[in-house]
Amino acid sequence: MELETDGTRAGTDGTHAGAGRPTGDGRVVVVGSANVDVVVDVPRHPHGGETVLGGELRRAPGGKGANQAVASALAGGAVTAFVGALGDDDGARLLRASLDRAGVGTDAVRTVPGASGTALITVSPGGENAIVVAPGANGRVVVDDAERRLLAEADVVLAQLEIPVGTVVAAARARRRGVLFVLNAAPSRELPDELWREIDVLVVNEHEAADLAGAGSDAAPDGLAASLLTRVSAVVVTLGGDGCLVARRGEEPVRLAGRRVDVVDTTGAGDTFCGVLAAELARGTDLVAAARVAGTAGALAVTRPGAQDAVPGRDQVLAALDASAG
Ligand code: RIB
């Protein structure tokens, strides 16, 4: 699939605006993690060795992979399937129910003995989170014949790094020729050359970009993107409330502004961005226009608590885009 440069956006006429259900114009396969998010609001994040009293404990569906799959289906309107692994515990029921509710295909979600992935999350009053993940079943996500068949039908394959890197490489290699492989390189880790070679679009926040570029934390997004473009042909650097930077090799980078919203919880906002970006690319939307839709969906997501529970419907995303266009 070619990344066009005309800046057009699909879906503004409302034809994709179902009640947040997949509409069938683009197929996304997300390969990644699913976690039970165990969340507590805190007055501030504790330092090492410190105890902080928090609020009520909540359990909610999360995990970067499952969050992105839910976002692709609900906010992006793409036919979406998830390749992942759940444990044989209670958490698996919560995670499967959320995927089902969003209309995500789960034929390639395996059940393995032991615990599902779990994320321990604290959220501060400004909506900032701190997360520790116990991978559990996510360490056993594989790409075998069944997964390969599914991946061969994708228009876009989307992955992150909460599962074994070998599985991510295998997923990328299982896609048809010309199909885009989008990697959200989160959480940050070193990438092997064989994975770099597969990436069509790299999505990173500033910290991940700095890690991958081997730069300091004060490096400017333009410089980071330029450095990453020596390895991949397209990079999106997400900048939280400040929007994002879309950079393609041989072209001027495009800076998209953020939206002003009341931030409640930033957990999973980046995942909503990635899921919607993949959904838009799957229906043939140009990368810059896709990032604009994704940024709007991500901004709506931070106005509600939770990860998958905060993903907006397709109608809401298109209405917000139309409101800002008019
Ligand atoms: O990106 C947010 C996600 O990171 C959370 O849902 C948590 O499960 C961790 O994977």
Short mmCIF file of C-alpha atoms and ligand atoms in Angstrom, two decimals:
data_model
loop_
_atom_site.label_atom_id
_atom_site.label_comp_id
_atom_site.label_asym_id
_atom_site.label_seq_id
_atom_site.Cartn_x
_atom_site.Cartn_y
_atom_site.Cartn_z
CA MET A 1 0.00 0.00 0.00
CA GLU A 2 1.34 3.43 -0.93
CA LEU A 3 1.38 6.30 1.55
CA GLU A 4 -0.17 9.17 -0.39
CA THR A 5 0.64 12.78 0.25
CA ASP A 6 -2.56 14.56 -0.74
CA GLY A 7 -3.74 15.23 2.80
CA THR A 8 -7.28 13.94 2.19
CA ARG A 9 -9.27 12.17 4.88
CA ALA A 10 -11.74 9.36 4.46
CA GLY A 11 -14.96 9.26 6.38
CA THR A 12 -15.84 12.92 6.87
CA ASP A 13 -19.15 12.46 5.05
CA GLY A 14 -20.44 10.23 7.79
CA THR A 15 -20.47 7.08 5.66
CA HIS A 16 -18.15 5.34 8.11
CA ALA A 17 -19.97 6.66 11.12
CA GLY A 18 -21.74 3.62 12.48
CA ALA A 19 -22.48 3.33 16.18
CA GLY A 20 -18.78 2.69 16.73
CA ARG A 21 -18.91 -0.76 15.12
CA PRO A 22 -16.46 -1.94 12.47
CA THR A 23 -17.71 -0.86 9.04
CA GLY A 24 -15.71 -3.14 6.82
CA ASP A 25 -13.59 -0.71 4.81
CA GLY A 26 -10.12 -1.77 5.91
CA ARG A 27 -8.80 -4.78 7.78
CA VAL A 28 -6.37 -4.39 10.66
CA VAL A 29 -4.65 -7.23 12.48
CA VAL A 30 -3.15 -6.20 15.82
CA VAL A 31 -0.50 -8.47 17.33
CA GLY A 32 0.25 -7.77 20.95
CA SER A 33 -0.45 -7.84 24.65
CA ALA A 34 -3.58 -7.87 26.77
CA ASN A 35 -3.36 -6.89 30.44
CA VAL A 36 -5.74 -6.59 33.32
CA ASP A 37 -5.09 -3.02 34.45
CA VAL A 38 -5.12 -2.74 38.23
CA VAL A 39 -5.48 0.98 38.75
CA VAL A 40 -5.36 3.31 41.73
CA ASP A 41 -5.61 7.10 41.76
CA VAL A 42 -2.82 8.67 43.82
CA PRO A 43 -2.22 12.25 45.01
CA ARG A 44 1.26 11.87 43.42
CA HIS A 45 3.47 9.02 42.23
CA PRO A 46 5.64 7.55 45.00
CA HIS A 47 9.45 7.83 44.96
CA GLY A 48 11.53 4.68 45.47
CA GLY A 49 11.11 3.41 49.03
CA GLU A 50 8.06 5.59 49.66
CA THR A 51 4.45 4.60 50.44
CA VAL A 52 1.57 6.74 49.18
CA LEU A 53 -2.10 6.24 50.10
CA GLY A 54 -4.35 6.05 47.05
CA GLY A 55 -8.05 5.78 46.25
CA GLU A 56 -10.28 2.80 45.38
CA LEU A 57 -8.74 -0.05 43.39
CA ARG A 58 -10.20 -0.61 39.89
CA ARG A 59 -9.70 -3.51 37.47
CA ALA A 60 -10.14 -2.68 33.82
CA PRO A 61 -9.24 -4.16 30.43
CA GLY A 62 -5.90 -2.94 29.08
CA GLY A 63 -2.64 -3.96 27.46
CA LYS A 64 -1.17 -2.03 24.54
CA GLY A 65 -2.15 -4.64 21.95
CA ALA A 66 -5.74 -5.14 23.09
CA ASN A 67 -6.18 -1.39 23.61
CA GLN A 68 -5.04 -0.74 20.05
CA ALA A 69 -7.32 -3.45 18.67
CA VAL A 70 -10.33 -2.00 20.50
CA ALA A 71 -9.44 1.48 19.24
CA SER A 72 -9.03 0.28 15.65
CA ALA A 73 -12.49 -1.31 15.73
CA LEU A 74 -14.45 1.21 17.81
CA ALA A 75 -12.88 4.59 17.07
CA GLY A 76 -11.31 3.63 13.75
CA GLY A 77 -14.20 1.62 12.31
CA ALA A 78 -11.94 -1.03 10.78
CA VAL A 79 -12.59 -4.76 10.71
CA THR A 80 -10.07 -5.74 13.35
CA ALA A 81 -8.63 -9.01 14.61
CA PHE A 82 -6.35 -9.51 17.58
CA VAL A 83 -3.49 -12.00 17.87
CA GLY A 84 -2.64 -12.48 21.53
CA ALA A 85 -2.62 -14.81 24.52
CA LEU A 86 -4.68 -14.85 27.71
CA GLY A 87 -4.21 -16.91 30.86
CA ASP A 88 -6.73 -19.40 32.20
CA ASP A 89 -7.79 -17.03 35.00
CA ASP A 90 -10.58 -14.58 35.83
CA GLY A 91 -8.76 -11.71 34.15
CA ALA A 92 -9.04 -13.49 30.80
CA ARG A 93 -12.85 -13.23 30.99
CA LEU A 94 -12.66 -9.46 31.53
CA LEU A 95 -10.23 -9.07 28.63
CA ARG A 96 -12.15 -11.27 26.19
CA ALA A 97 -15.44 -9.54 27.05
CA SER A 98 -13.99 -6.14 26.21
CA LEU A 99 -12.62 -7.36 22.86
CA ASP A 100 -16.00 -8.95 22.07
CA ARG A 101 -17.90 -5.78 23.00
CA ALA A 102 -15.77 -3.78 20.58
CA GLY A 103 -16.35 -6.33 17.81
CA VAL A 104 -12.68 -7.37 17.62
CA GLY A 105 -12.09 -10.83 16.11
CA THR A 106 -10.62 -13.17 18.71
CA ASP A 107 -10.17 -16.42 16.75
CA ALA A 108 -6.40 -16.00 17.12
CA VAL A 109 -6.45 -15.27 20.85
CA ARG A 110 -4.96 -18.30 22.57
CA THR A 111 -5.59 -19.45 26.13
CA VAL A 112 -2.44 -20.61 27.90
CA PRO A 113 -2.01 -22.03 31.42
CA GLY A 114 -1.24 -19.44 34.11
CA ALA A 115 -1.95 -15.77 34.68
CA SER A 116 -3.04 -13.21 32.11
CA GLY A 117 -0.84 -10.14 31.73
CA THR A 118 -1.31 -7.63 34.53
CA ALA A 119 -0.45 -3.94 34.68
CA LEU A 120 -0.11 -2.07 37.96
CA ILE A 121 -1.06 1.54 37.27
CA THR A 122 -1.08 4.67 39.38
CA VAL A 123 -2.80 7.78 38.04
CA SER A 124 -2.02 11.23 39.46
CA PRO A 125 -4.52 14.15 39.60
CA GLY A 126 -3.17 15.60 36.33
CA GLY A 127 -4.01 12.30 34.60
CA GLU A 128 -0.38 11.20 34.30
CA ASN A 129 0.21 7.49 34.83
CA ALA A 130 3.06 5.24 35.96
CA ILE A 131 2.85 1.60 34.85
CA VAL A 132 4.57 -1.68 35.71
CA VAL A 133 3.62 -4.74 33.63
CA ALA A 134 3.83 -8.40 34.67
CA PRO A 135 3.65 -10.00 31.19
CA GLY A 136 2.13 -13.38 32.16
CA ALA A 137 0.51 -14.94 29.09
CA ASN A 138 1.83 -12.16 26.83
CA GLY A 139 5.21 -13.91 26.89
CA ARG A 140 3.57 -16.79 25.00
CA VAL A 141 2.09 -14.95 22.01
CA VAL A 142 3.11 -16.86 18.88
CA VAL A 143 2.66 -16.61 15.12
CA ASP A 144 1.81 -20.09 13.87
CA ASP A 145 -0.19 -21.33 10.86
CA ALA A 146 -3.56 -19.99 12.08
CA GLU A 147 -2.11 -16.57 12.85
CA ARG A 148 -0.24 -16.53 9.53
CA ARG A 149 -3.51 -17.13 7.65
CA LEU A 150 -5.13 -14.21 9.47
CA LEU A 151 -2.15 -11.91 8.93
CA ALA A 152 -2.17 -12.71 5.22
CA GLU A 153 -5.63 -11.09 4.98
CA ALA A 154 -4.67 -7.82 6.66
CA ASP A 155 -4.48 -4.41 5.01
CA VAL A 156 -2.38 -3.16 7.92
CA VAL A 157 -0.50 -5.14 10.59
CA LEU A 158 0.05 -3.27 13.86
CA ALA A 159 2.30 -4.41 16.71
CA GLN A 160 3.96 -3.10 19.89
CA LEU A 161 6.71 -4.43 22.16
CA GLU A 162 4.97 -6.00 25.18
CA ILE A 163 5.29 -9.45 23.56
CA PRO A 164 8.42 -11.35 22.45
CA VAL A 165 10.29 -9.46 19.69
CA GLY A 166 10.62 -12.69 17.68
CA THR A 167 6.82 -12.87 17.48
CA VAL A 168 6.67 -9.27 16.25
CA VAL A 169 9.18 -10.07 13.50
CA ALA A 170 7.25 -13.21 12.52
CA ALA A 171 4.00 -11.21 12.36
CA ALA A 172 5.55 -8.58 10.11
CA ARG A 173 6.95 -11.25 7.81
CA ALA A 174 3.57 -12.98 7.54
CA ARG A 175 1.91 -10.00 5.85
CA ARG A 176 1.30 -9.89 2.13
CA ARG A 177 3.60 -7.87 -0.10
CA GLY A 178 2.64 -4.18 -0.07
CA VAL A 179 0.74 -4.41 3.24
CA LEU A 180 1.85 -1.81 5.79
CA PHE A 181 3.55 -2.89 8.98
CA VAL A 182 3.10 -0.26 11.70
CA LEU A 183 5.24 -0.64 14.82
CA ASN A 184 4.46 1.24 18.00
CA ALA A 185 7.86 0.81 19.67
CA ALA A 186 6.47 0.79 23.21
CA PRO A 187 7.65 0.05 25.79
CA SER A 188 11.06 1.25 24.76
CA ARG A 189 13.67 -1.39 23.93
CA GLU A 190 16.43 -1.99 21.43
CA LEU A 191 15.21 -3.28 18.07
CA PRO A 192 17.04 -5.98 16.12
CA ASP A 193 18.00 -5.17 12.50
CA GLU A 194 15.57 -7.80 11.22
CA LEU A 195 12.70 -5.81 12.81
CA TRP A 196 13.92 -2.39 11.62
CA ARG A 197 13.89 -3.78 8.07
CA GLU A 198 10.17 -4.63 8.29
CA ILE A 199 8.84 -1.29 9.59
CA ASP A 200 6.82 0.90 7.21
CA VAL A 201 5.54 3.36 9.83
CA LEU A 202 7.17 3.77 13.25
CA VAL A 203 5.05 5.36 15.99
CA VAL A 204 6.90 6.54 19.10
CA ASN A 205 6.56 9.10 21.84
CA GLU A 206 9.45 11.47 22.52
CA HIS A 207 11.11 9.20 25.10
CA GLU A 208 10.94 6.16 22.85
CA ALA A 209 12.19 8.23 19.91
CA ALA A 210 15.16 9.45 21.96
CA ASP A 211 15.98 5.90 23.08
CA LEU A 212 15.85 4.51 19.54
CA ALA A 213 17.82 7.44 18.14
CA GLY A 214 20.41 7.20 20.93
CA ALA A 215 19.75 10.87 21.75
CA GLY A 216 19.39 12.81 24.98
CA SER A 217 15.97 13.39 26.54
CA ASP A 218 16.10 17.09 25.57
CA ALA A 219 16.46 16.38 21.82
CA ALA A 220 13.89 18.16 19.63
CA PRO A 221 11.22 16.04 17.86
CA ASP A 222 12.38 17.18 14.38
CA GLY A 223 15.92 16.02 15.05
CA LEU A 224 14.72 12.73 16.51
CA ALA A 225 12.49 12.07 13.51
CA ALA A 226 15.30 12.94 11.10
CA SER A 227 17.57 10.49 12.86
CA LEU A 228 14.94 7.71 12.80
CA LEU A 229 14.29 8.34 9.10
CA THR A 230 17.75 6.93 8.41
CA ARG A 231 16.24 3.53 9.44
CA VAL A 232 12.58 3.72 8.38
CA SER A 233 10.69 5.63 5.68
CA ALA A 234 7.96 7.10 7.92
CA VAL A 235 7.87 8.14 11.58
CA VAL A 236 5.12 9.59 13.74
CA VAL A 237 6.36 11.13 16.99
CA THR A 238 3.48 11.63 19.41
CA LEU A 239 3.84 14.67 21.67
CA GLY A 240 1.06 14.17 24.24
CA GLY A 241 -1.13 17.27 24.51
CA ASP A 242 1.07 19.02 21.93
CA GLY A 243 -0.09 16.84 19.04
CA CYS A 244 2.34 14.92 16.86
CA LEU A 245 5.00 15.18 14.20
CA VAL A 246 4.62 13.20 10.98
CA ALA A 247 7.87 12.73 9.08
CA ARG A 248 8.50 10.95 5.79
CA ARG A 249 11.82 10.40 4.12
CA GLY A 250 12.45 13.02 1.44
CA GLU A 251 9.60 15.31 2.57
CA GLU A 252 9.18 18.23 4.96
CA PRO A 253 7.88 16.98 8.33
CA VAL A 254 4.33 18.02 9.24
CA ARG A 255 3.47 19.16 12.76
CA LEU A 256 -0.15 18.58 13.84
CA ALA A 257 -1.36 20.61 16.83
CA GLY A 258 -2.91 18.98 19.88
CA ARG A 259 -6.49 19.59 21.02
CA ARG A 260 -7.39 21.38 24.22
CA VAL A 261 -9.24 18.92 26.43
CA ASP A 262 -9.77 18.33 30.13
CA VAL A 263 -7.35 15.56 30.97
CA VAL A 264 -8.69 12.89 33.32
CA ASP A 265 -6.44 9.91 32.56
CA THR A 266 -3.81 9.55 29.84
CA THR A 267 -3.63 5.75 30.13
CA GLY A 268 -4.04 4.18 26.70
CA ALA A 269 -4.32 7.48 24.81
CA GLY A 270 -1.27 6.55 22.74
CA ASP A 271 -2.86 3.18 22.04
CA THR A 272 -6.05 4.84 20.83
CA PHE A 273 -3.87 6.96 18.54
CA CYS A 274 -2.11 3.89 17.11
CA GLY A 275 -5.29 1.84 16.64
CA VAL A 276 -7.05 4.65 14.79
CA LEU A 277 -3.96 5.45 12.73
CA ALA A 278 -3.84 1.81 11.59
CA ALA A 279 -7.58 1.80 10.82
CA GLU A 280 -7.27 4.94 8.71
CA LEU A 281 -4.22 3.62 6.84
CA ALA A 282 -6.12 0.39 6.19
CA ARG A 283 -8.83 2.31 4.35
CA GLY A 284 -6.21 4.13 2.30
CA THR A 285 -6.05 7.46 4.13
CA ASP A 286 -2.84 9.45 3.68
CA LEU A 287 -0.47 9.30 6.69
CA VAL A 288 -0.83 12.96 7.70
CA ALA A 289 -4.62 12.85 7.46
CA ALA A 290 -4.65 9.52 9.33
CA ALA A 291 -2.56 11.07 12.12
CA ARG A 292 -5.05 13.95 12.35
CA VAL A 293 -7.95 11.53 12.91
CA ALA A 294 -5.84 9.47 15.33
CA GLY A 295 -4.86 12.58 17.31
CA THR A 296 -8.50 13.54 17.69
CA ALA A 297 -9.38 10.06 18.95
CA GLY A 298 -6.43 10.12 21.37
CA ALA A 299 -7.49 13.52 22.72
CA LEU A 300 -11.03 12.27 23.36
CA ALA A 301 -9.63 9.21 25.13
CA VAL A 302 -7.83 11.26 27.80
CA THR A 303 -11.10 12.85 28.89
CA ARG A 304 -12.29 9.55 30.41
CA PRO A 305 -10.72 7.13 32.89
CA GLY A 306 -9.26 3.81 31.79
CA ALA A 307 -7.70 2.47 28.61
CA GLN A 308 -10.20 0.44 26.55
CA ASP A 309 -13.07 1.93 28.56
CA ALA A 310 -12.03 5.40 27.38
CA VAL A 311 -11.91 4.65 23.64
CA PRO A 312 -14.40 6.94 21.88
CA GLY A 313 -16.91 5.73 19.28
CA ARG A 314 -16.37 6.46 15.59
CA ASP A 315 -19.28 8.94 15.62
CA GLN A 316 -17.64 10.98 18.39
CA VAL A 317 -14.32 11.10 16.57
CA LEU A 318 -15.87 12.24 13.30
CA ALA A 319 -18.09 14.79 15.07
CA ALA A 320 -15.05 16.28 16.85
CA LEU A 321 -13.15 16.46 13.56
CA ASP A 322 -16.07 18.10 11.80
CA ALA A 323 -16.55 20.59 14.66
CA SER A 324 -12.92 21.67 14.44
CA ALA A 325 -13.05 21.86 10.62
CA GLY A 326 -16.11 24.13 10.72
O1 RIB B 1 -0.54 1.93 27.09
C1 RIB B 1 -1.33 1.70 28.23
C2 RIB B 1 -1.25 0.26 28.59
O2 RIB B 1 0.08 -0.04 28.96
C3 RIB B 1 -2.09 -0.13 29.77
O3 RIB B 1 -3.38 -0.51 29.43
C4 RIB B 1 -1.26 -1.24 30.41
O4 RIB B 1 -1.87 -2.48 30.38
C5 RIB B 1 0.07 -1.24 29.69
O5 RIB B 1 0.14 -2.24 28.76
#
